[in-house]
């Protein structure tokens, strides 16, 4: 138990440390992601640091080796001279027990030491006789040389009879000093002794340190200068790009008169000139399209209004003929009935065109009030019950027990539901139509589900287009105009809500209307899933060929009960036509 608690404590502190490190590094990560100049400068500094560091290490290492090799060559040359001198001084003694031999060795060492004591940074000379223990070593200094002249070196020089070198460090005069220790045998008449020449490498170490310091300072200066050069160069390139980005943002915001400053004749100037030409062409095209759209909207509105007067006259005449149809021949009476039906459809089409023209012109206004959606849903289903009975469709309504109060425009909501339920009845293929109402604290939702022909893959994108029909050859039962769903989309958007579609070929379709409870609030989720629960894909069959939910731009965030990717018309980016 204590071990488990300790592990939890360690894990908690580790997570806290990671979070703190992420928060600390967040500005750097943000600058790395958003700034091209910062990335270029950082990469330049890192790459140049690695290159300069590697080159500096190589130069410093080679310089130190050159200095050491030069010192070794000088020591070898001096060593040969000193061995020859010692040979001529010691060879006069025929026996190792000659009483004058120690004094000769002392005089030889003093001469070879050149009078420069080791305590003052000079070399050390010592004569030893490993084969004759009774013959005491003679040295030019009183310093303990056991750390410099190792038993291995003594064995190599005395036993193998060759010249050997090694580098050792010892404390001489209270200072740690590095020595180049060279040893060589000196032949005499009674055998041989060993001459050791210890040269301090203080000068070489000082020179090597100076070289390293110079290389380090030069490298840091070079890296800093490279960073400054990279910053200046990238600034020359990035500044026009930033200007282009800011100009593009202003253009996207509707400021079509924004242009880039053109200076010079290089590639960046060519980019700025091309960008300005593109912006000018885009401005002309947008202005032309806006003018064409304005003329088209005005033409539609004018034609719709101008048709009102003749339509009223024709309607009066048609009503009179329809009232007296019992007195006409059967063929004429049938013609009067057809005329009445087509006039009803024409009048409905004209009303829809007028409504569309108001949406296009931006004159549509929301007359919001606090209303109960339960009676609105009941009223819509009651009015369409006659049509449902004629086509053999049963409308099943699922309403909450308590009132559903929301700030909506009742007339527009009723029109949306009338279009959705009417389409479901028409395409229901005689199967039941389910209307469900639900709400939460932020949103209300109404789903209309049918089990008819459904929608083919990709048709969720087209169902809200004006005058679009899933099957143009189908006979209409309701005499629709083809503008109902388009108007419903605009009504939903006017509320700040969503109108979404889901369909499966042969499995029916479901439409979902989601509205905020309070007018002006932003929707983030819906209280009802878009995909029916009986059609929700399981993990093994998530890509079944029958279902075809498709995602459009501006698709809203929905609850976990639905699959991602429904076609939506609740956002302007998600509405075609």
JSON list of C-alpha atoms in Angstrom, two decimals, residues 239-454:
[
{"chain": "A", "resi": 239, "resn": "UNK", "atom": "CA", "xyz": [7.95, 41.09, -44.78]},
{"chain": "A", "resi": 240, "resn": "UNK", "atom": "CA", "xyz": [6.33, 41.01, -48.25]},
{"chain": "A", "resi": 241, "resn": "UNK", "atom": "CA", "xyz": [4.74, 37.68, -47.40]},
{"chain": "A", "resi": 242, "resn": "UNK", "atom": "CA", "xyz": [3.29, 39.17, -44.20]},
{"chain": "A", "resi": 243, "resn": "UNK", "atom": "CA", "xyz": [2.03, 42.16, -46.18]},
{"chain": "A", "resi": 244, "resn": "UNK", "atom": "CA", "xyz": [0.42, 39.77, -48.64]},
{"chain": "A", "resi": 245, "resn": "UNK", "atom": "CA", "xyz": [-1.21, 37.82, -45.78]},
{"chain": "A", "resi": 246, "resn": "UNK", "atom": "CA", "xyz": [-2.58, 41.01, -44.17]},
{"chain": "A", "resi": 247, "resn": "UNK", "atom": "CA", "xyz": [-3.81, 42.26, -47.52]},
{"chain": "A", "resi": 248, "resn": "UNK", "atom": "CA", "xyz": [-5.48, 38.91, -48.20]},
{"chain": "A", "resi": 249, "resn": "UNK", "atom": "CA", "xyz": [-7.17, 39.06, -44.79]},
{"chain": "A", "resi": 250, "resn": "UNK", "atom": "CA", "xyz": [-8.50, 42.54, -45.55]},
{"chain": "A", "resi": 251, "resn": "UNK", "atom": "CA", "xyz": [-9.72, 41.34, -48.93]},
{"chain": "A", "resi": 252, "resn": "UNK", "atom": "CA", "xyz": [-11.47, 38.39, -47.32]},
{"chain": "A", "resi": 253, "resn": "UNK", "atom": "CA", "xyz": [-13.09, 40.84, -44.87]},
{"chain": "A", "resi": 254, "resn": "UNK", "atom": "CA", "xyz": [-14.63, 42.71, -47.79]},
{"chain": "A", "resi": 255, "resn": "UNK", "atom": "CA", "xyz": [-12.11, 45.56, -48.19]},
{"chain": "A", "resi": 256, "resn": "UNK", "atom": "CA", "xyz": [-11.64, 44.99, -51.91]},
{"chain": "A", "resi": 257, "resn": "UNK", "atom": "CA", "xyz": [-9.63, 48.18, -52.48]},
{"chain": "A", "resi": 258, "resn": "UNK", "atom": "CA", "xyz": [-6.60, 46.92, -50.49]},
{"chain": "A", "resi": 259, "resn": "UNK", "atom": "CA", "xyz": [-3.35, 46.49, -52.46]},
{"chain": "A", "resi": 260, "resn": "UNK", "atom": "CA", "xyz": [0.27, 45.57, -51.78]},
{"chain": "A", "resi": 261, "resn": "UNK", "atom": "CA", "xyz": [3.12, 48.05, -52.14]},
{"chain": "A", "resi": 262, "resn": "UNK", "atom": "CA", "xyz": [5.31, 47.27, -55.17]},
{"chain": "A", "resi": 263, "resn": "UNK", "atom": "CA", "xyz": [8.97, 48.28, -54.90]},
{"chain": "A", "resi": 264, "resn": "UNK", "atom": "CA", "xyz": [11.82, 47.11, -57.12]},
{"chain": "A", "resi": 265, "resn": "UNK", "atom": "CA", "xyz": [11.86, 44.63, -59.96]},
{"chain": "A", "resi": 266, "resn": "UNK", "atom": "CA", "xyz": [12.79, 41.38, -58.22]},
{"chain": "A", "resi": 267, "resn": "UNK", "atom": "CA", "xyz": [10.69, 38.26, -57.61]},
{"chain": "A", "resi": 268, "resn": "UNK", "atom": "CA", "xyz": [9.01, 39.78, -54.55]},
{"chain": "A", "resi": 269, "resn": "UNK", "atom": "CA", "xyz": [7.99, 42.82, -56.56]},
{"chain": "A", "resi": 270, "resn": "UNK", "atom": "CA", "xyz": [6.63, 40.48, -59.22]},
{"chain": "A", "resi": 271, "resn": "UNK", "atom": "CA", "xyz": [4.71, 38.64, -56.50]},
{"chain": "A", "resi": 272, "resn": "UNK", "atom": "CA", "xyz": [3.24, 41.91, -55.21]},
{"chain": "A", "resi": 273, "resn": "UNK", "atom": "CA", "xyz": [2.29, 43.05, -58.71]},
{"chain": "A", "resi": 274, "resn": "UNK", "atom": "CA", "xyz": [0.68, 39.70, -59.51]},
{"chain": "A", "resi": 275, "resn": "UNK", "atom": "CA", "xyz": [-1.18, 39.77, -56.19]},
{"chain": "A", "resi": 276, "resn": "UNK", "atom": "CA", "xyz": [-2.48, 43.27, -56.90]},
{"chain": "A", "resi": 277, "resn": "UNK", "atom": "CA", "xyz": [-3.57, 42.21, -60.38]},
{"chain": "A", "resi": 278, "resn": "UNK", "atom": "CA", "xyz": [-5.36, 39.20, -58.91]},
{"chain": "A", "resi": 279, "resn": "UNK", "atom": "CA", "xyz": [-7.05, 41.42, -56.31]},
{"chain": "A", "resi": 280, "resn": "UNK", "atom": "CA", "xyz": [-8.14, 43.87, -58.99]},
{"chain": "A", "resi": 281, "resn": "UNK", "atom": "CA", "xyz": [-9.57, 41.09, -61.16]},
{"chain": "A", "resi": 282, "resn": "UNK", "atom": "CA", "xyz": [-11.25, 39.58, -58.13]},
{"chain": "A", "resi": 283, "resn": "UNK", "atom": "CA", "xyz": [-12.74, 42.95, -57.19]},
{"chain": "A", "resi": 284, "resn": "UNK", "atom": "CA", "xyz": [-14.10, 43.48, -60.69]},
{"chain": "A", "resi": 285, "resn": "UNK", "atom": "CA", "xyz": [-15.53, 39.96, -60.77]},
{"chain": "A", "resi": 286, "resn": "UNK", "atom": "CA", "xyz": [-17.14, 40.32, -57.32]},
{"chain": "A", "resi": 287, "resn": "UNK", "atom": "CA", "xyz": [-18.60, 43.70, -58.21]},
{"chain": "A", "resi": 288, "resn": "UNK", "atom": "CA", "xyz": [-19.95, 42.27, -61.44]},
{"chain": "A", "resi": 289, "resn": "UNK", "atom": "CA", "xyz": [-21.42, 39.26, -59.65]},
{"chain": "A", "resi": 290, "resn": "UNK", "atom": "CA", "xyz": [-22.92, 41.48, -56.96]},
{"chain": "A", "resi": 291, "resn": "UNK", "atom": "CA", "xyz": [-24.48, 43.66, -59.62]},
{"chain": "A", "resi": 292, "resn": "UNK", "atom": "CA", "xyz": [-25.82, 40.62, -61.45]},
{"chain": "A", "resi": 293, "resn": "UNK", "atom": "CA", "xyz": [-27.14, 39.18, -58.19]},
{"chain": "A", "resi": 294, "resn": "UNK", "atom": "CA", "xyz": [-28.73, 42.50, -57.30]},
{"chain": "A", "resi": 295, "resn": "UNK", "atom": "CA", "xyz": [-30.38, 42.73, -60.72]},
{"chain": "A", "resi": 296, "resn": "UNK", "atom": "CA", "xyz": [-31.52, 39.12, -60.47]},
{"chain": "A", "resi": 297, "resn": "UNK", "atom": "CA", "xyz": [-33.03, 39.65, -57.03]},
{"chain": "A", "resi": 298, "resn": "UNK", "atom": "CA", "xyz": [-34.69, 42.84, -58.16]},
{"chain": "A", "resi": 299, "resn": "UNK", "atom": "CA", "xyz": [-35.98, 41.12, -61.29]},
{"chain": "A", "resi": 300, "resn": "UNK", "atom": "CA", "xyz": [-37.38, 38.24, -59.24]},
{"chain": "A", "resi": 301, "resn": "UNK", "atom": "CA", "xyz": [-38.98, 40.62, -56.77]},
{"chain": "A", "resi": 302, "resn": "UNK", "atom": "CA", "xyz": [-40.40, 42.86, -59.51]},
{"chain": "A", "resi": 303, "resn": "UNK", "atom": "CA", "xyz": [-41.74, 39.94, -61.52]},
{"chain": "A", "resi": 304, "resn": "UNK", "atom": "CA", "xyz": [-43.29, 38.41, -58.41]},
{"chain": "A", "resi": 305, "resn": "UNK", "atom": "CA", "xyz": [-44.97, 41.67, -57.48]},
{"chain": "A", "resi": 306, "resn": "UNK", "atom": "CA", "xyz": [-46.09, 42.37, -61.06]},
{"chain": "A", "resi": 307, "resn": "UNK", "atom": "CA", "xyz": [-47.65, 38.92, -61.30]},
{"chain": "A", "resi": 308, "resn": "UNK", "atom": "CA", "xyz": [-49.82, 39.63, -58.28]},
{"chain": "A", "resi": 309, "resn": "UNK", "atom": "CA", "xyz": [-52.31, 41.78, -60.19]},
{"chain": "A", "resi": 310, "resn": "UNK", "atom": "CA", "xyz": [-52.95, 39.45, -63.17]},
{"chain": "A", "resi": 311, "resn": "UNK", "atom": "CA", "xyz": [-52.95, 36.50, -60.79]},
{"chain": "A", "resi": 312, "resn": "UNK", "atom": "CA", "xyz": [-55.65, 38.13, -58.71]},
{"chain": "A", "resi": 313, "resn": "UNK", "atom": "CA", "xyz": [-57.76, 38.69, -61.84]},
{"chain": "A", "resi": 314, "resn": "UNK", "atom": "CA", "xyz": [-57.21, 35.14, -63.07]},
{"chain": "A", "resi": 315, "resn": "UNK", "atom": "CA", "xyz": [-57.97, 33.84, -59.58]},
{"chain": "A", "resi": 316, "resn": "UNK", "atom": "CA", "xyz": [-61.30, 35.65, -59.49]},
{"chain": "A", "resi": 317, "resn": "UNK", "atom": "CA", "xyz": [-62.27, 34.31, -62.90]},
{"chain": "A", "resi": 318, "resn": "UNK", "atom": "CA", "xyz": [-61.10, 30.81, -62.02]},
{"chain": "A", "resi": 319, "resn": "UNK", "atom": "CA", "xyz": [-63.07, 30.85, -58.76]},
{"chain": "A", "resi": 320, "resn": "UNK", "atom": "CA", "xyz": [-66.19, 31.88, -60.66]},
{"chain": "A", "resi": 321, "resn": "UNK", "atom": "CA", "xyz": [-65.71, 29.12, -63.24]},
{"chain": "A", "resi": 322, "resn": "UNK", "atom": "CA", "xyz": [-64.93, 26.58, -60.51]},
{"chain": "A", "resi": 323, "resn": "UNK", "atom": "CA", "xyz": [-68.09, 27.53, -58.61]},
{"chain": "A", "resi": 324, "resn": "UNK", "atom": "CA", "xyz": [-70.25, 27.02, -61.73]},
{"chain": "A", "resi": 325, "resn": "UNK", "atom": "CA", "xyz": [-68.49, 23.85, -62.90]},
{"chain": "A", "resi": 326, "resn": "UNK", "atom": "CA", "xyz": [-71.56, 21.68, -62.17]},
{"chain": "A", "resi": 327, "resn": "UNK", "atom": "CA", "xyz": [-73.39, 23.36, -65.03]},
{"chain": "A", "resi": 328, "resn": "UNK", "atom": "CA", "xyz": [-70.64, 22.66, -67.59]},
{"chain": "A", "resi": 329, "resn": "UNK", "atom": "CA", "xyz": [-69.87, 19.58, -69.61]},
{"chain": "A", "resi": 330, "resn": "UNK", "atom": "CA", "xyz": [-67.74, 17.01, -67.82]},
{"chain": "A", "resi": 331, "resn": "UNK", "atom": "CA", "xyz": [-64.65, 17.91, -69.87]},
{"chain": "A", "resi": 332, "resn": "UNK", "atom": "CA", "xyz": [-65.05, 21.63, -69.15]},
{"chain": "A", "resi": 333, "resn": "UNK", "atom": "CA", "xyz": [-65.75, 20.91, -65.47]},
{"chain": "A", "resi": 334, "resn": "UNK", "atom": "CA", "xyz": [-62.55, 18.83, -65.26]},
{"chain": "A", "resi": 335, "resn": "UNK", "atom": "CA", "xyz": [-60.63, 21.66, -66.91]},
{"chain": "A", "resi": 336, "resn": "UNK", "atom": "CA", "xyz": [-61.98, 24.07, -64.30]},
{"chain": "A", "resi": 337, "resn": "UNK", "atom": "CA", "xyz": [-60.77, 21.77, -61.52]},
{"chain": "A", "resi": 338, "resn": "UNK", "atom": "CA", "xyz": [-57.31, 21.49, -63.11]},
{"chain": "A", "resi": 339, "resn": "UNK", "atom": "CA", "xyz": [-57.18, 25.27, -63.54]},
{"chain": "A", "resi": 340, "resn": "UNK", "atom": "CA", "xyz": [-58.05, 25.76, -59.88]},
{"chain": "A", "resi": 341, "resn": "UNK", "atom": "CA", "xyz": [-55.36, 23.29, -58.75]},
{"chain": "A", "resi": 342, "resn": "UNK", "atom": "CA", "xyz": [-52.66, 24.83, -60.93]},
{"chain": "A", "resi": 343, "resn": "UNK", "atom": "CA", "xyz": [-53.61, 28.32, -59.81]},
{"chain": "A", "resi": 344, "resn": "UNK", "atom": "CA", "xyz": [-53.22, 27.21, -56.20]},
{"chain": "A", "resi": 345, "resn": "UNK", "atom": "CA", "xyz": [-49.79, 25.84, -57.03]},
{"chain": "A", "resi": 346, "resn": "UNK", "atom": "CA", "xyz": [-48.84, 28.95, -58.98]},
{"chain": "A", "resi": 347, "resn": "UNK", "atom": "CA", "xyz": [-49.94, 31.19, -56.13]},
{"chain": "A", "resi": 348, "resn": "UNK", "atom": "CA", "xyz": [-47.91, 29.10, -53.69]},
{"chain": "A", "resi": 349, "resn": "UNK", "atom": "CA", "xyz": [-44.88, 29.32, -56.00]},
{"chain": "A", "resi": 350, "resn": "UNK", "atom": "CA", "xyz": [-45.28, 33.07, -56.27]},
{"chain": "A", "resi": 351, "resn": "UNK", "atom": "CA", "xyz": [-45.46, 33.38, -52.48]},
{"chain": "A", "resi": 352, "resn": "UNK", "atom": "CA", "xyz": [-42.31, 31.32, -52.10]},
{"chain": "A", "resi": 353, "resn": "UNK", "atom": "CA", "xyz": [-40.49, 33.40, -54.70]},
{"chain": "A", "resi": 354, "resn": "UNK", "atom": "CA", "xyz": [-41.40, 36.57, -52.85]},
{"chain": "A", "resi": 355, "resn": "UNK", "atom": "CA", "xyz": [-40.12, 35.05, -49.61]},
{"chain": "A", "resi": 356, "resn": "UNK", "atom": "CA", "xyz": [-36.88, 33.95, -51.29]},
{"chain": "A", "resi": 357, "resn": "UNK", "atom": "CA", "xyz": [-36.39, 37.42, -52.76]},
{"chain": "A", "resi": 358, "resn": "UNK", "atom": "CA", "xyz": [-36.73, 38.92, -49.27]},
{"chain": "A", "resi": 359, "resn": "UNK", "atom": "CA", "xyz": [-34.09, 36.53, -47.94]},
{"chain": "A", "resi": 360, "resn": "UNK", "atom": "CA", "xyz": [-31.75, 37.31, -50.84]},
{"chain": "A", "resi": 361, "resn": "UNK", "atom": "CA", "xyz": [-32.19, 41.03, -50.37]},
{"chain": "A", "resi": 362, "resn": "UNK", "atom": "CA", "xyz": [-31.57, 40.75, -46.62]},
{"chain": "A", "resi": 363, "resn": "UNK", "atom": "CA", "xyz": [-34.95, 42.20, -45.72]},
{"chain": "A", "resi": 364, "resn": "UNK", "atom": "CA", "xyz": [-36.23, 39.16, -43.82]},
{"chain": "A", "resi": 365, "resn": "UNK", "atom": "CA", "xyz": [-36.72, 39.90, -40.13]},
{"chain": "A", "resi": 366, "resn": "UNK", "atom": "CA", "xyz": [-37.33, 37.58, -37.20]},
{"chain": "A", "resi": 367, "resn": "UNK", "atom": "CA", "xyz": [-40.47, 38.32, -35.20]},
{"chain": "A", "resi": 368, "resn": "UNK", "atom": "CA", "xyz": [-39.38, 36.32, -32.14]},
{"chain": "A", "resi": 369, "resn": "UNK", "atom": "CA", "xyz": [-41.57, 35.74, -29.12]},
{"chain": "A", "resi": 370, "resn": "UNK", "atom": "CA", "xyz": [-41.78, 33.20, -26.31]},
{"chain": "A", "resi": 371, "resn": "UNK", "atom": "CA", "xyz": [-43.91, 30.38, -27.68]},
{"chain": "A", "resi": 372, "resn": "UNK", "atom": "CA", "xyz": [-44.73, 26.80, -26.81]},
{"chain": "A", "resi": 373, "resn": "UNK", "atom": "CA", "xyz": [-43.58, 24.44, -29.58]},
{"chain": "A", "resi": 374, "resn": "UNK", "atom": "CA", "xyz": [-45.86, 21.59, -28.51]},
{"chain": "A", "resi": 375, "resn": "UNK", "atom": "CA", "xyz": [-49.08, 23.10, -29.95]},
{"chain": "A", "resi": 376, "resn": "UNK", "atom": "CA", "xyz": [-47.17, 24.18, -33.07]},
{"chain": "A", "resi": 377, "resn": "UNK", "atom": "CA", "xyz": [-46.13, 20.59, -33.76]},
{"chain": "A", "resi": 378, "resn": "UNK", "atom": "CA", "xyz": [-49.66, 19.35, -33.03]},
{"chain": "A", "resi": 379, "resn": "UNK", "atom": "CA", "xyz": [-51.16, 21.96, -35.35]},
{"chain": "A", "resi": 380, "resn": "UNK", "atom": "CA", "xyz": [-48.85, 21.00, -38.22]},
{"chain": "A", "resi": 381, "resn": "UNK", "atom": "CA", "xyz": [-49.56, 17.28, -37.89]},
{"chain": "A", "resi": 382, "resn": "UNK", "atom": "CA", "xyz": [-53.33, 17.86, -37.68]},
{"chain": "A", "resi": 383, "resn": "UNK", "atom": "CA", "xyz": [-53.33, 19.96, -40.87]},
{"chain": "A", "resi": 384, "resn": "UNK", "atom": "CA", "xyz": [-51.39, 17.27, -42.74]},
{"chain": "A", "resi": 385, "resn": "UNK", "atom": "CA", "xyz": [-53.41, 14.37, -41.39]},
{"chain": "A", "resi": 386, "resn": "UNK", "atom": "CA", "xyz": [-55.80, 14.51, -44.36]},
{"chain": "A", "resi": 387, "resn": "UNK", "atom": "CA", "xyz": [-52.94, 14.18, -46.84]},
{"chain": "A", "resi": 388, "resn": "UNK", "atom": "CA", "xyz": [-51.45, 11.37, -44.75]},
{"chain": "A", "resi": 389, "resn": "UNK", "atom": "CA", "xyz": [-54.74, 9.45, -44.81]},
{"chain": "A", "resi": 390, "resn": "UNK", "atom": "CA", "xyz": [-54.96, 9.76, -48.59]},
{"chain": "A", "resi": 391, "resn": "UNK", "atom": "CA", "xyz": [-51.52, 8.24, -49.12]},
{"chain": "A", "resi": 392, "resn": "UNK", "atom": "CA", "xyz": [-51.88, 5.68, -46.32]},
{"chain": "A", "resi": 393, "resn": "UNK", "atom": "CA", "xyz": [-49.27, 7.16, -43.96]},
{"chain": "A", "resi": 394, "resn": "UNK", "atom": "CA", "xyz": [-49.59, 7.29, -40.18]},
{"chain": "A", "resi": 395, "resn": "UNK", "atom": "CA", "xyz": [-48.03, 10.25, -38.40]},
{"chain": "A", "resi": 396, "resn": "UNK", "atom": "CA", "xyz": [-46.69, 9.35, -34.96]},
{"chain": "A", "resi": 397, "resn": "UNK", "atom": "CA", "xyz": [-46.03, 12.31, -32.69]},
{"chain": "A", "resi": 398, "resn": "UNK", "atom": "CA", "xyz": [-43.74, 12.07, -29.64]},
{"chain": "A", "resi": 399, "resn": "UNK", "atom": "CA", "xyz": [-44.02, 15.13, -27.45]},
{"chain": "A", "resi": 400, "resn": "UNK", "atom": "CA", "xyz": [-42.79, 15.87, -23.93]},
{"chain": "A", "resi": 401, "resn": "UNK", "atom": "CA", "xyz": [-45.33, 16.09, -21.13]},
{"chain": "A", "resi": 402, "resn": "UNK", "atom": "CA", "xyz": [-44.35, 19.64, -20.17]},
{"chain": "A", "resi": 403, "resn": "UNK", "atom": "CA", "xyz": [-44.47, 22.73, -22.42]},
{"chain": "A", "resi": 404, "resn": "UNK", "atom": "CA", "xyz": [-41.41, 23.51, -24.54]},
{"chain": "A", "resi": 405, "resn": "UNK", "atom": "CA", "xyz": [-40.96, 27.27, -24.38]},
{"chain": "A", "resi": 406, "resn": "UNK", "atom": "CA", "xyz": [-38.47, 28.94, -26.72]},
{"chain": "A", "resi": 407, "resn": "UNK", "atom": "CA", "xyz": [-37.92, 32.40, -28.16]},
{"chain": "A", "resi": 408, "resn": "UNK", "atom": "CA", "xyz": [-38.89, 31.77, -31.81]},
{"chain": "A", "resi": 409, "resn": "UNK", "atom": "CA", "xyz": [-40.98, 33.11, -34.65]},
{"chain": "A", "resi": 410, "resn": "UNK", "atom": "CA", "xyz": [-44.02, 30.76, -34.58]},
{"chain": "A", "resi": 411, "resn": "UNK", "atom": "CA", "xyz": [-44.97, 31.45, -38.19]},
{"chain": "A", "resi": 412, "resn": "UNK", "atom": "CA", "xyz": [-41.54, 30.51, -39.54]},
{"chain": "A", "resi": 413, "resn": "UNK", "atom": "CA", "xyz": [-41.20, 27.46, -37.28]},
{"chain": "A", "resi": 414, "resn": "UNK", "atom": "CA", "xyz": [-44.62, 26.23, -38.38]},
{"chain": "A", "resi": 415, "resn": "UNK", "atom": "CA", "xyz": [-43.61, 26.70, -42.02]},
{"chain": "A", "resi": 416, "resn": "UNK", "atom": "CA", "xyz": [-40.39, 24.70, -41.48]},
{"chain": "A", "resi": 417, "resn": "UNK", "atom": "CA", "xyz": [-42.24, 21.83, -39.81]},
{"chain": "A", "resi": 418, "resn": "UNK", "atom": "CA", "xyz": [-44.96, 21.87, -42.45]},
{"chain": "A", "resi": 419, "resn": "UNK", "atom": "CA", "xyz": [-42.36, 21.46, -45.20]},
{"chain": "A", "resi": 420, "resn": "UNK", "atom": "CA", "xyz": [-40.52, 18.69, -43.33]},
{"chain": "A", "resi": 421, "resn": "UNK", "atom": "CA", "xyz": [-43.61, 16.68, -42.39]},
{"chain": "A", "resi": 422, "resn": "UNK", "atom": "CA", "xyz": [-45.15, 17.20, -45.85]},
{"chain": "A", "resi": 423, "resn": "UNK", "atom": "CA", "xyz": [-42.02, 15.89, -47.57]},
{"chain": "A", "resi": 424, "resn": "UNK", "atom": "CA", "xyz": [-41.86, 12.93, -45.19]},
{"chain": "A", "resi": 425, "resn": "UNK", "atom": "CA", "xyz": [-45.48, 12.05, -45.93]},
{"chain": "A", "resi": 426, "resn": "UNK", "atom": "CA", "xyz": [-44.96, 12.37, -49.68]},
{"chain": "A", "resi": 427, "resn": "UNK", "atom": "CA", "xyz": [-41.83, 10.18, -49.70]},
{"chain": "A", "resi": 428, "resn": "UNK", "atom": "CA", "xyz": [-42.91, 7.81, -46.90]},
{"chain": "A", "resi": 429, "resn": "UNK", "atom": "CA", "xyz": [-44.04, 5.01, -49.26]},
{"chain": "A", "resi": 430, "resn": "UNK", "atom": "CA", "xyz": [-47.05, 4.33, -47.02]},
{"chain": "A", "resi": 431, "resn": "UNK", "atom": "CA", "xyz": [-44.88, 3.76, -43.94]},
{"chain": "A", "resi": 432, "resn": "UNK", "atom": "CA", "xyz": [-45.23, 5.65, -40.64]},
{"chain": "A", "resi": 433, "resn": "UNK", "atom": "CA", "xyz": [-43.71, 9.10, -40.15]},
{"chain": "A", "resi": 434, "resn": "UNK", "atom": "CA", "xyz": [-42.29, 9.89, -36.71]},
{"chain": "A", "resi": 435, "resn": "UNK", "atom": "CA", "xyz": [-42.18, 13.46, -35.36]},
{"chain": "A", "resi": 436, "resn": "UNK", "atom": "CA", "xyz": [-40.18, 13.90, -32.14]},
{"chain": "A", "resi": 437, "resn": "UNK", "atom": "CA", "xyz": [-39.76, 17.01, -30.02]},
{"chain": "A", "resi": 438, "resn": "UNK", "atom": "CA", "xyz": [-37.16, 17.38, -27.25]},
{"chain": "A", "resi": 439, "resn": "UNK", "atom": "CA", "xyz": [-35.35, 20.17, -25.43]},
{"chain": "A", "resi": 440, "resn": "UNK", "atom": "CA", "xyz": [-32.63, 20.95, -22.94]},
{"chain": "A", "resi": 441, "resn": "UNK", "atom": "CA", "xyz": [-31.43, 24.12, -21.24]},
{"chain": "A", "resi": 442, "resn": "UNK", "atom": "CA", "xyz": [-29.90, 25.62, -24.39]},
{"chain": "A", "resi": 443, "resn": "UNK", "atom": "CA", "xyz": [-31.70, 24.18, -27.43]},
{"chain": "A", "resi": 444, "resn": "UNK", "atom": "CA", "xyz": [-34.88, 22.59, -28.74]},
{"chain": "A", "resi": 445, "resn": "UNK", "atom": "CA", "xyz": [-34.91, 20.03, -31.53]},
{"chain": "A", "resi": 446, "resn": "UNK", "atom": "CA", "xyz": [-37.55, 18.47, -33.76]},
{"chain": "A", "resi": 447, "resn": "UNK", "atom": "CA", "xyz": [-36.80, 15.38, -35.86]},
{"chain": "A", "resi": 448, "resn": "UNK", "atom": "CA", "xyz": [-38.99, 14.12, -38.70]},
{"chain": "A", "resi": 449, "resn": "UNK", "atom": "CA", "xyz": [-38.29, 10.49, -39.61]},
{"chain": "A", "resi": 450, "resn": "UNK", "atom": "CA", "xyz": [-39.70, 8.55, -42.54]},
{"chain": "A", "resi": 451, "resn": "UNK", "atom": "CA", "xyz": [-39.02, 5.03, -43.77]},
{"chain": "A", "resi": 452, "resn": "UNK", "atom": "CA", "xyz": [-39.47, 5.64, -47.47]},
{"chain": "A", "resi": 453, "resn": "UNK", "atom": "CA", "xyz": [-37.05, 5.72, -50.38]},
{"chain": "A", "resi": 454, "resn": "UNK", "atom": "CA", "xyz": [-34.49, 7.69, -48.39]}
]
